[in-house]
XYZ file of C-alpha atoms in Angstrom:
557
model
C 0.000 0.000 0.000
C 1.133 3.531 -0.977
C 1.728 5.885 2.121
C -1.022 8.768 1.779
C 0.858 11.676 2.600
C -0.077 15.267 3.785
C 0.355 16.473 0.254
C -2.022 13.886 -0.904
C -4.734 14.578 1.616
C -4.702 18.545 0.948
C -5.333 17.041 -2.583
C -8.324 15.348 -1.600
C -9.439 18.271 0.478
C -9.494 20.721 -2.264
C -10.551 18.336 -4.748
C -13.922 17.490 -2.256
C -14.338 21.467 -2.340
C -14.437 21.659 -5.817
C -17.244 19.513 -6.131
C -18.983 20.637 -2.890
C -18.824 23.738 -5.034
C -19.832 22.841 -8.314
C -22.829 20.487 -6.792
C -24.155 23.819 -4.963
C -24.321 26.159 -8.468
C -25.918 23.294 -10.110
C -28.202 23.106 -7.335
C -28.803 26.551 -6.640
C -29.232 27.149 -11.098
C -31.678 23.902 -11.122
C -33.729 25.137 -8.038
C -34.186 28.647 -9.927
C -35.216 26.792 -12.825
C -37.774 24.804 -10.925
C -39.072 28.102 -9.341
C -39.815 29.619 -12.635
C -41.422 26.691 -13.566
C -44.095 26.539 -10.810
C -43.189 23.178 -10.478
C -43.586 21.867 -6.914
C -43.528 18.402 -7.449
C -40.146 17.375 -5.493
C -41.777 19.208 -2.448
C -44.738 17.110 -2.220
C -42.752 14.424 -3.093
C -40.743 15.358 0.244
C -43.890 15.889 1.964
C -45.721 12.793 1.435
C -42.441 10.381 2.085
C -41.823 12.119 5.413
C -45.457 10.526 7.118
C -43.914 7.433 6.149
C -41.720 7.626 9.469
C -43.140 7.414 12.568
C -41.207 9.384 15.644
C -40.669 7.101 18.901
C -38.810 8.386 21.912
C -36.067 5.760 22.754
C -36.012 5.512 26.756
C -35.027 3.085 29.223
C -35.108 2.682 33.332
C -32.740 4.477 34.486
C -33.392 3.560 38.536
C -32.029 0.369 37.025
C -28.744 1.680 36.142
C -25.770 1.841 38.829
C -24.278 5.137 40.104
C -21.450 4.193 37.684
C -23.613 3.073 34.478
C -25.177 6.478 34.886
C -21.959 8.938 34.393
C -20.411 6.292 31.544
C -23.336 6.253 29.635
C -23.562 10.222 28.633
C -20.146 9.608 27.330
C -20.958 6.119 25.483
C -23.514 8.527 23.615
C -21.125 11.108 22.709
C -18.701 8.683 21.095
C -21.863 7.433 18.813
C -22.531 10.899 17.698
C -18.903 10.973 16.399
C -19.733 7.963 14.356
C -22.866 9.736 13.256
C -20.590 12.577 11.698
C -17.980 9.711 9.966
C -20.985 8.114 8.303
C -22.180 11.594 6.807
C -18.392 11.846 5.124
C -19.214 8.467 3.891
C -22.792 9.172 2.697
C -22.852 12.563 1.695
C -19.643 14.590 2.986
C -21.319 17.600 0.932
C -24.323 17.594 3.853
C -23.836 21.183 5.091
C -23.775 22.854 1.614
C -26.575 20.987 0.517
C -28.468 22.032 3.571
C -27.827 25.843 2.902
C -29.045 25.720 -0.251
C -32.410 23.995 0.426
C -34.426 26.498 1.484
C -37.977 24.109 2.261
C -37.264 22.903 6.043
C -39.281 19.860 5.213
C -36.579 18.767 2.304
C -34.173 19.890 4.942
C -35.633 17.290 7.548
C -35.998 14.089 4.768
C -32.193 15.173 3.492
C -31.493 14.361 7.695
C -33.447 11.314 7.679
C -31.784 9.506 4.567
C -28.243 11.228 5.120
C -27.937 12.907 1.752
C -30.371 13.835 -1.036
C -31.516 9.678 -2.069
C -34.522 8.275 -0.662
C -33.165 4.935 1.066
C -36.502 3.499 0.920
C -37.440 4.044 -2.380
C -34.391 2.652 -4.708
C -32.162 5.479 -3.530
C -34.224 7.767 -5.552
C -33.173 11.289 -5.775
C -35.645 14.276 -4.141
C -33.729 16.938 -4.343
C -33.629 19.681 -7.557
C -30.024 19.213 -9.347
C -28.686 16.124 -7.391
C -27.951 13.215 -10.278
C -28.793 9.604 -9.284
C -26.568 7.785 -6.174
C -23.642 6.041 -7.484
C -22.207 3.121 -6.799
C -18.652 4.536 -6.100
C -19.896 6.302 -3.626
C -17.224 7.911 -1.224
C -15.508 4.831 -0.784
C -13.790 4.695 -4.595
C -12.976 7.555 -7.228
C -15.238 8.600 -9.688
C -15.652 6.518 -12.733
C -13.274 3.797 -11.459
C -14.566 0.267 -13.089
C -15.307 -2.779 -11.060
C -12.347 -4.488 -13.393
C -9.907 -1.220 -13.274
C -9.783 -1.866 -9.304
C -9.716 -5.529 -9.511
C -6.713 -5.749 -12.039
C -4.796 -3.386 -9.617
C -1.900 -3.799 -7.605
C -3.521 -2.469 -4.770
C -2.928 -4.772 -1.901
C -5.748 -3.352 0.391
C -8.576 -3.512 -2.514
C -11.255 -5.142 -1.265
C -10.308 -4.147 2.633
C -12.943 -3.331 5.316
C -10.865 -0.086 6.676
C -9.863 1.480 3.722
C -10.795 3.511 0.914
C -9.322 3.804 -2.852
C -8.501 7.379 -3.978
C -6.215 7.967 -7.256
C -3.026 9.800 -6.690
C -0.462 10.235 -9.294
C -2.841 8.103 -11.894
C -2.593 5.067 -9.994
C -5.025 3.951 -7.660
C -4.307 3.612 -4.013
C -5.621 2.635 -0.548
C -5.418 4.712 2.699
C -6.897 3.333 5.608
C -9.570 4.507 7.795
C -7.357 5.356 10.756
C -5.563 7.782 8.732
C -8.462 9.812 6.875
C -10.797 9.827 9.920
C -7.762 10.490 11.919
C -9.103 13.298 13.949
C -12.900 12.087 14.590
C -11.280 8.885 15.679
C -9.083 10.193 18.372
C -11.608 12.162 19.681
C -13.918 8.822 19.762
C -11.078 6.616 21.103
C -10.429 9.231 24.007
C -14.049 9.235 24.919
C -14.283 5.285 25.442
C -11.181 5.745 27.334
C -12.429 8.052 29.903
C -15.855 5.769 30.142
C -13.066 2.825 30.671
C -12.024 4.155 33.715
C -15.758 5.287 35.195
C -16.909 1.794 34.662
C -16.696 -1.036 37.485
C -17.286 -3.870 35.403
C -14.205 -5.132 34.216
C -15.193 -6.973 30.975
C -16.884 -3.825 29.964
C -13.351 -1.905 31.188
C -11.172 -3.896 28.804
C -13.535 -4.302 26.056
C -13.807 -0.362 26.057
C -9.796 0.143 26.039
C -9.485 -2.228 23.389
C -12.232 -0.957 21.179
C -10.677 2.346 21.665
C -7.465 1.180 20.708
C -9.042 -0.438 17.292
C -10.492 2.682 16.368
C -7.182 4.606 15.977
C -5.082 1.740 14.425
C -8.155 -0.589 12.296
C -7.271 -3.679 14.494
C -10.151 -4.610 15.779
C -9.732 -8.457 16.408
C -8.741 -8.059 20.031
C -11.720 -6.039 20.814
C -13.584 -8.084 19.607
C -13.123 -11.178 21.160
C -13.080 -9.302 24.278
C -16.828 -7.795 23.124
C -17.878 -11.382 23.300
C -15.744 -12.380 26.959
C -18.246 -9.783 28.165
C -20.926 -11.306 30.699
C -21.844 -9.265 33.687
C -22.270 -5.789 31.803
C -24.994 -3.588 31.935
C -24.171 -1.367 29.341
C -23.007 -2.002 26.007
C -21.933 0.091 22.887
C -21.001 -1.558 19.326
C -19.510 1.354 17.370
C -17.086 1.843 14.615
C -16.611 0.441 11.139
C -19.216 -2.779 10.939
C -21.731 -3.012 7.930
C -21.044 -3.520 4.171
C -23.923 -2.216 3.245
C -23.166 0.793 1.971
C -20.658 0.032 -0.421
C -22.620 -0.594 -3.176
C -19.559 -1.456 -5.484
C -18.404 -4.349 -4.158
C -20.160 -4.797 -1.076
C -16.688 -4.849 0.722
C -15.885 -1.404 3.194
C -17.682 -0.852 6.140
C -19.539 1.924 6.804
C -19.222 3.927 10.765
C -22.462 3.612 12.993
C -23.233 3.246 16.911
C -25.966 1.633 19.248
C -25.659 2.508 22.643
C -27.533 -0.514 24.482
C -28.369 -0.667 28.248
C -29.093 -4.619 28.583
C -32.446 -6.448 30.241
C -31.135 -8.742 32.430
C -34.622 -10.683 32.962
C -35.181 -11.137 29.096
C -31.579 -12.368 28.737
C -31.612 -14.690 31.161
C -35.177 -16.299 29.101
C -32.897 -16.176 25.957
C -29.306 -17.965 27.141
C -30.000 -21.541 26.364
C -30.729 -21.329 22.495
C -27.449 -20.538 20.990
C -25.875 -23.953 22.370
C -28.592 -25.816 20.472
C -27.333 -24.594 16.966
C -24.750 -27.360 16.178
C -27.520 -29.810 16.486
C -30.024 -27.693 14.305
C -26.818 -27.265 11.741
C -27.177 -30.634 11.318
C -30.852 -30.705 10.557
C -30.684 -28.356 7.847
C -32.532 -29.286 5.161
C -29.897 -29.082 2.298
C -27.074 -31.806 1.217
C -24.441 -32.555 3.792
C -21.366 -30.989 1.929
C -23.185 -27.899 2.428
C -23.272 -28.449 6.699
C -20.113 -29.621 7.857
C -18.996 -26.274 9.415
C -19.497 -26.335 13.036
C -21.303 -23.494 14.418
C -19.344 -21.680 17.525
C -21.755 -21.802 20.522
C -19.941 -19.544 23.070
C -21.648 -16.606 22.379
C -24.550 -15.093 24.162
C -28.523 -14.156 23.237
C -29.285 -11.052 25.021
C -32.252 -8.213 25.035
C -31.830 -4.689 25.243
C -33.311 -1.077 25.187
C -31.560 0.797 22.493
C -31.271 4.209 23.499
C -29.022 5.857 20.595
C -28.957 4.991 17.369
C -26.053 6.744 15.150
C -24.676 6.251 11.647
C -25.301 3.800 9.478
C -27.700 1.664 11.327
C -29.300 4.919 11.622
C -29.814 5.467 7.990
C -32.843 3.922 6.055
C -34.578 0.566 7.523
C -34.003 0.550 11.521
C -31.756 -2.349 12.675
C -34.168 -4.093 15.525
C -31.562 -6.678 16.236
C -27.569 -7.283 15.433
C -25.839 -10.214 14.952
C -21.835 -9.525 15.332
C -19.427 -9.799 15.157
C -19.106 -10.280 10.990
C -15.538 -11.846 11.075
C -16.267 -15.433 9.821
C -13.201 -16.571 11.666
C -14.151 -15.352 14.877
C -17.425 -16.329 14.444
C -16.387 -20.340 13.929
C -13.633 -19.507 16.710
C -16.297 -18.395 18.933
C -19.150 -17.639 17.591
C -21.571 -14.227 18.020
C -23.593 -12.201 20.095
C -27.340 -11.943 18.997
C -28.563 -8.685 20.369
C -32.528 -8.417 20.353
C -33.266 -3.970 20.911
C -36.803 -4.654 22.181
C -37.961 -1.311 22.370
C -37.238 -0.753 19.277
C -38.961 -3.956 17.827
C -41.883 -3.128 20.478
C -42.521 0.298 18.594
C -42.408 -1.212 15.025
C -45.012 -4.124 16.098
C -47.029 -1.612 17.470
C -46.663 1.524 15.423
C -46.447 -0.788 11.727
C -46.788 -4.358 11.947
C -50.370 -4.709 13.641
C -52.015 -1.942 11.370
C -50.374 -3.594 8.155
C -51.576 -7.112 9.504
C -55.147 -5.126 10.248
C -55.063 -4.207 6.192
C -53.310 -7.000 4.652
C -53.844 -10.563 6.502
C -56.849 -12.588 6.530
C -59.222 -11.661 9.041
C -59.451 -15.043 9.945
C -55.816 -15.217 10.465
C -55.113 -11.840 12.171
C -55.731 -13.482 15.610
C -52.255 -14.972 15.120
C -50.492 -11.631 14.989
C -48.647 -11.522 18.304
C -45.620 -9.816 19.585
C -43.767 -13.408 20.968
C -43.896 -14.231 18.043
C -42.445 -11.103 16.383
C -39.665 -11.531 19.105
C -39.183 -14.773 18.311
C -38.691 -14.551 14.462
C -36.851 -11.707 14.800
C -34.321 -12.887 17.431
C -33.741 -16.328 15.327
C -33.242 -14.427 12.669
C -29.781 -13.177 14.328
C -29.199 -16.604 15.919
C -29.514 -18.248 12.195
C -26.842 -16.090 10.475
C -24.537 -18.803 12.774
C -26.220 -21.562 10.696
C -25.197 -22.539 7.199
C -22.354 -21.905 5.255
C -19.110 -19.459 5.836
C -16.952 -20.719 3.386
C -17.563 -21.794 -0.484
C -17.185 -25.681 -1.049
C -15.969 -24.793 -4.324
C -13.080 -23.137 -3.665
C -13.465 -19.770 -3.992
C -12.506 -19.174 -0.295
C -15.127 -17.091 2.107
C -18.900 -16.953 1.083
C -18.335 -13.158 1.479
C -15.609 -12.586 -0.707
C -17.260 -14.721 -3.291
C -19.905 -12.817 -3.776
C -18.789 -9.665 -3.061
C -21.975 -6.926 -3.707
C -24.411 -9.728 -3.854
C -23.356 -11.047 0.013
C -25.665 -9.268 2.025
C -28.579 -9.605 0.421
C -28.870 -13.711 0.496
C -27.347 -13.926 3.371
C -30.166 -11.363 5.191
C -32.220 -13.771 3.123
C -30.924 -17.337 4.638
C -31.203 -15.710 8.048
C -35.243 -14.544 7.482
C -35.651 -18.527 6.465
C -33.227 -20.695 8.645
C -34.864 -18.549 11.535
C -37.854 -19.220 10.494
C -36.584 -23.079 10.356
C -35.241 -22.779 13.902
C -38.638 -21.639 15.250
C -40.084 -24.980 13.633
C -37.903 -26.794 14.596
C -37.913 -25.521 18.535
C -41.451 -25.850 18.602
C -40.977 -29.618 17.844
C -39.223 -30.475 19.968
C -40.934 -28.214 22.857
C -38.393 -25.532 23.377
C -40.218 -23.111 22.501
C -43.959 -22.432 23.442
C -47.225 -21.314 21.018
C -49.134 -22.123 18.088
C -46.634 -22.620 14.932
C -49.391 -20.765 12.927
C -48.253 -17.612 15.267
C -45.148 -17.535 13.607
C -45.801 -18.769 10.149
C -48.731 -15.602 9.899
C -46.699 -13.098 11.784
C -43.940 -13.944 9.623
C -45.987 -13.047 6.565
C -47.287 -10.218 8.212
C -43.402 -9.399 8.947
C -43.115 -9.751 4.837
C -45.420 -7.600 4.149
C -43.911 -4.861 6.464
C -40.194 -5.708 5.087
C -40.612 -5.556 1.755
C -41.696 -1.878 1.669
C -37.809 -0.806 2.435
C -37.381 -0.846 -1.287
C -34.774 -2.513 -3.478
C -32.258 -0.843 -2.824
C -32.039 -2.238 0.776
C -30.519 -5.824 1.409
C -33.001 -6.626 3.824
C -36.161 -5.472 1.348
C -34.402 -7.666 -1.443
C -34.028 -10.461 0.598
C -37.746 -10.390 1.669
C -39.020 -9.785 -1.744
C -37.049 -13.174 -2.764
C -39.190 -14.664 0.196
C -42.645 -13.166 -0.632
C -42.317 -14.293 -4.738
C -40.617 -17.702 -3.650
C -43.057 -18.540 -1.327
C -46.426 -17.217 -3.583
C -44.923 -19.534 -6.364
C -45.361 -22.514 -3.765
C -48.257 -21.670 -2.772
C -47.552 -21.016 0.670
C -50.041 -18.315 0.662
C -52.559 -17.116 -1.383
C -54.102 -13.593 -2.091
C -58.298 -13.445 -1.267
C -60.728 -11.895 -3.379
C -61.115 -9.261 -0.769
C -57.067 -8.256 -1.253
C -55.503 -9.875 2.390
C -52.927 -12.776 2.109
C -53.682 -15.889 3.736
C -51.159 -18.380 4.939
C -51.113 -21.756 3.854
C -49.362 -23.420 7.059
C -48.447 -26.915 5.449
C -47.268 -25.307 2.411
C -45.323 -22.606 4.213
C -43.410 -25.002 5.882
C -42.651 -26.728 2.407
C -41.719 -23.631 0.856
C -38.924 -22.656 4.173
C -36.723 -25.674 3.486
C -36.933 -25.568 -0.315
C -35.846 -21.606 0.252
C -33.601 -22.814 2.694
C -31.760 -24.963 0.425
C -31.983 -22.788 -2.277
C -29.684 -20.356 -0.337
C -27.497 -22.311 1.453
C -26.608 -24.076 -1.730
C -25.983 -20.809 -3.728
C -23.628 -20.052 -0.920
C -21.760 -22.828 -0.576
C -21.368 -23.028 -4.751
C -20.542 -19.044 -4.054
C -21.197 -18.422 -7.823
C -21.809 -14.799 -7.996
C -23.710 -14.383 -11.617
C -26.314 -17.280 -10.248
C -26.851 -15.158 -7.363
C -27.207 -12.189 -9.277
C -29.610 -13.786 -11.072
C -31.772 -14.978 -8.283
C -32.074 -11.542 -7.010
C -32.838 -9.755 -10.754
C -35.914 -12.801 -10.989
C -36.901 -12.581 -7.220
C -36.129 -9.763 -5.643
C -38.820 -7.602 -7.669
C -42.050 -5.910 -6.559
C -44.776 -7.568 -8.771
C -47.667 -4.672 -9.556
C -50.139 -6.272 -7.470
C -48.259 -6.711 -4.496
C -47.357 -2.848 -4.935
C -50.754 -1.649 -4.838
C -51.214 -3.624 -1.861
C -48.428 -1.495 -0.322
C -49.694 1.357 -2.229
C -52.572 0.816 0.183
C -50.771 1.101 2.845
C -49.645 3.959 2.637
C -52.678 5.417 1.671
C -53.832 4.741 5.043
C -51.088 6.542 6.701
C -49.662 3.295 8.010
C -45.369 4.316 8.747
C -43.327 2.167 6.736
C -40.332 2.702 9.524
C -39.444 4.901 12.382
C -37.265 7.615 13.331
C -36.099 8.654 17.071
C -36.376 11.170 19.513
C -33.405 10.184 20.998
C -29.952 11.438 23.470
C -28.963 12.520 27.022
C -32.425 14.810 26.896
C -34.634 12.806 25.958
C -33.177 10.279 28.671
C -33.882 12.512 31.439
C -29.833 12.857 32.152
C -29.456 16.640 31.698
């Protein structure tokens, strides 16, 4: 790798201020255009996408926090609002120009919301006047650079998590996150430092130290492993680098975010025993054995939270309601994951969008199956799943990741929808697990139907418009005369382990075009099943939320 040196970096700078520059004009010169033209029709655009979020305070008990939890925890929030500001250079480092020459506060708000000018839940669709469609470069790659011009480089860092390729000289290079965050991630590091030595749990001390270690040097192995060794904490934060999602390239950097977590002991304690029982549901799966001899780690935990900040990329678009880290497949056969259910979060989006959709959408018969365990459930073996399966390609193309590259997240958000949706059979079976399977199966559906409004250009919407068309083409559920979905139960089981398979075995093959494929024939929103959402929305039922969240709303000021 190339050093990236001071002259380099002023390079960039001015560079970035040349097109902060030239994207203002053409956005001041294109909203003067508009004016004249009496056109409005990006404003109510703006306006009738913003009722699509609902606002929910994110709170927690804090008479159940320690005299210590409750001066580390301001801090723990302050660190996540650092990561807040990385992911904006990521998404859209030209955020404050663009915000001083909108003039319409609403546009100002929705720009907030999706962390640039592209609607994240409608195919990254552009909304404001003079802003081109999102690339797939992004931030993270030059302008114009080609898939194969970055793959026939030299470059030894190309495809690396912490990095990001900038041209200097006419030759492409890689400078590391470390470096061109420098700044923002000293002042992060420092602040987990001083919450390291407020703390008295000692886990949560070294984890802390270590993590703020890894954000100044892009090591973050060591922290963690030590993430996982934690046990007895009652606060948590997972910040820094961690989702791929972003990079819509290749799929392959990681993007900044932070969730500050405060953990619920009692529901934790309900939730321990189901992670050790994944080596023996590994073996069930319903696919050929070639495709399950990887050993699942079981030393991990299953725990439940309250979420109280949200920051960054888990932030931006479709909330995250539960994380599954961390995403190093060694670490995760070393020893294995922690599953982290943020049940006020899921509470407010069973409340605020699942039971209204299920109200509009689901049999009547059916809708008495529509219950919040159950949304728990699928939800939290959702996590527990991405453990299941396949990590590495039986074809010899090394990781399932790195095999697939841009098309990674998507199936594998999709195998952990099904396989969950396996485990929850399969516990119920065998009597681990208590309720009526046609809970699930219908709340599942009714969790479809909720999903698959995040649009195409989100992993998770792709992966559960695969589902919906998969599972309509075996007849797992039909569509009534009256325009509600009704489940099928035998047949929904059928179609889950033909999915299952489906997936697991595209995986393991890790044959990028097939999977490519899949997603161009499945992961489509057929006409009728958009004017069912259509309906939806004219009924003022959210499609996600948003939150009123921080030290304020907390009560801590």
């Amino acid at each position: 790798m190339k050093k990236f040196n001071k002259t380099s970096l002023l390079f960039f700078g001015l560079s970035l201020a040349v097109s902060v520059l030239s994207c203002t004009s053409s956005e001041q010169k294109t909203a003067e255009k508009t004016k004249k033209n009496g056109t409005d029709s990006l404003l109510d655009y703006v306006d009738n996408r913003l009722k699509i979020y609902e606002k929910v305070k994110l709170t927690t008990n804090l008479n159940a926090l320690s005299v210590s939890e409750r001066k580390v925890l301001p801090l723990l929030i302050e660190a996540a609002k650092i990561m807040d500001e990385l992911f904006w250079k990521q998404a859209y480092p030209q955020r404050d120009s663009l915000l001083n020459a909108i003039k319409d506060e609403k546009t100002k708000q929705f720009v907030m919301i999706n962390y640039g000018p592209w609607d994240r839940l409608n195919g990254d669709k552009p909304f404001v006047a003079g802003i081109g469609a999102k690339t797939l470069n992004g931030t993270f790659y030059p302008a114009g650079m080609t898939k194969e011009q970055l793959e026939k480089s030299d470059v030894k860092d190309k495809f690396g998590l912490y990095s990001v390729i900038r041209t200097e000289q006419d030759q492409l290079i890689s400078v590391p996150y470390h470096v061109i965050y420098a700044t923002e991630l000293q002042r992060a590091s420092s602040l987990l430092k001083q919450a390291a030595l407020l703390t008295d749990d000692a886990s949560f001390k070294k984890y802390l130290n270590l993590r703020a270690d890894a954000l100044v040097t892009d090591n973050y192995k060591a922290s963690d492993l030590a993430w996982l060794d934690m046990k007895t904490n009652g606060l948590d934060i997972i910040i820094g680098p961690i989702e791929n999602y972003e990079d819509k390239l290749f799929n392959a950097r990681a993007a900044f975010e932070s969730y500050v977590l405060v953990k619920d002991k009692e529901w934790s304690k309900r939730l321990a025993k189901y992670v050790a029982m994944l080596p023996e549901l590994q073996r069930g799966l319903p696919v050929d054995a070639k495709y399950k001899k990887e050993v699942p780690g079981t030393d991990s935990e299953l725990n439940a939270y309250d979420v109280v900040y949200y920051a960054g990329d888990c932030n931006a678009g479709s909330k995250t309601i539960a994380v599954n880290l961390p995403n190093d497949e060694e670490i995760q056969q070393q020893k294995g994951t922690r599953r982290s259910q943020l049940k006020n979060a899921m509470q407010a989006k069973f409340d605020k969008i699942l039971v209204p959709i299920a109200k509009e959408l689901i049999d009547a018969e059916q809708q008495k199956y529509i219950k919040f365990d159950a949304f728990f459930a699928n939800v939290m073996f959702h996590e527990v799943a991405h453990g299941l399966g396949i990590k590495n390609t039986i074809t010899g193309k090394g990781t399932v990741r790195s095999a697939l590259k841009e098309q990674y997240s998507w199936l594998e958000e999709g195998k952990a929808d099904i396989l969950g949706l396996y485990m929850v059979t399969g516990l119920l079976q065998k009597g681990e697990l208590t309720g009526d399977i046609k809970e699930y199966y219908t709340t599942f559906m009714a969790g479809l139907l909720r999903s698959v409004r995040f649009g195409a250009s989100s992993a998770h919407g792709k992966a559960n418009m695969q589902c919906f068309n998969y599972f309509k083409e075996q007849g797992a559920f039909q569509r009534t005369a009256k325009g509600t979905y009704k489940v099928d139960f035998d047949k929904f089981a059928t179609a889950m382990n033909g999915l299952g398979n489906l997936i697991i075995t595209l995986q393991g093959n890790g044959d990028r075009l097939a999977v490519e494929n899949a997603q161009k024939a499945k992961g489509i929103i057929a006409p009728e099943l958009q004017a069912d959402l259509d309906r939806l929305s004219k009924k003022g039922i959210p499609v996600d939320i948003v939150f009123d969240q921080g030290v304020d709303v907390l009560g801590m000021k």
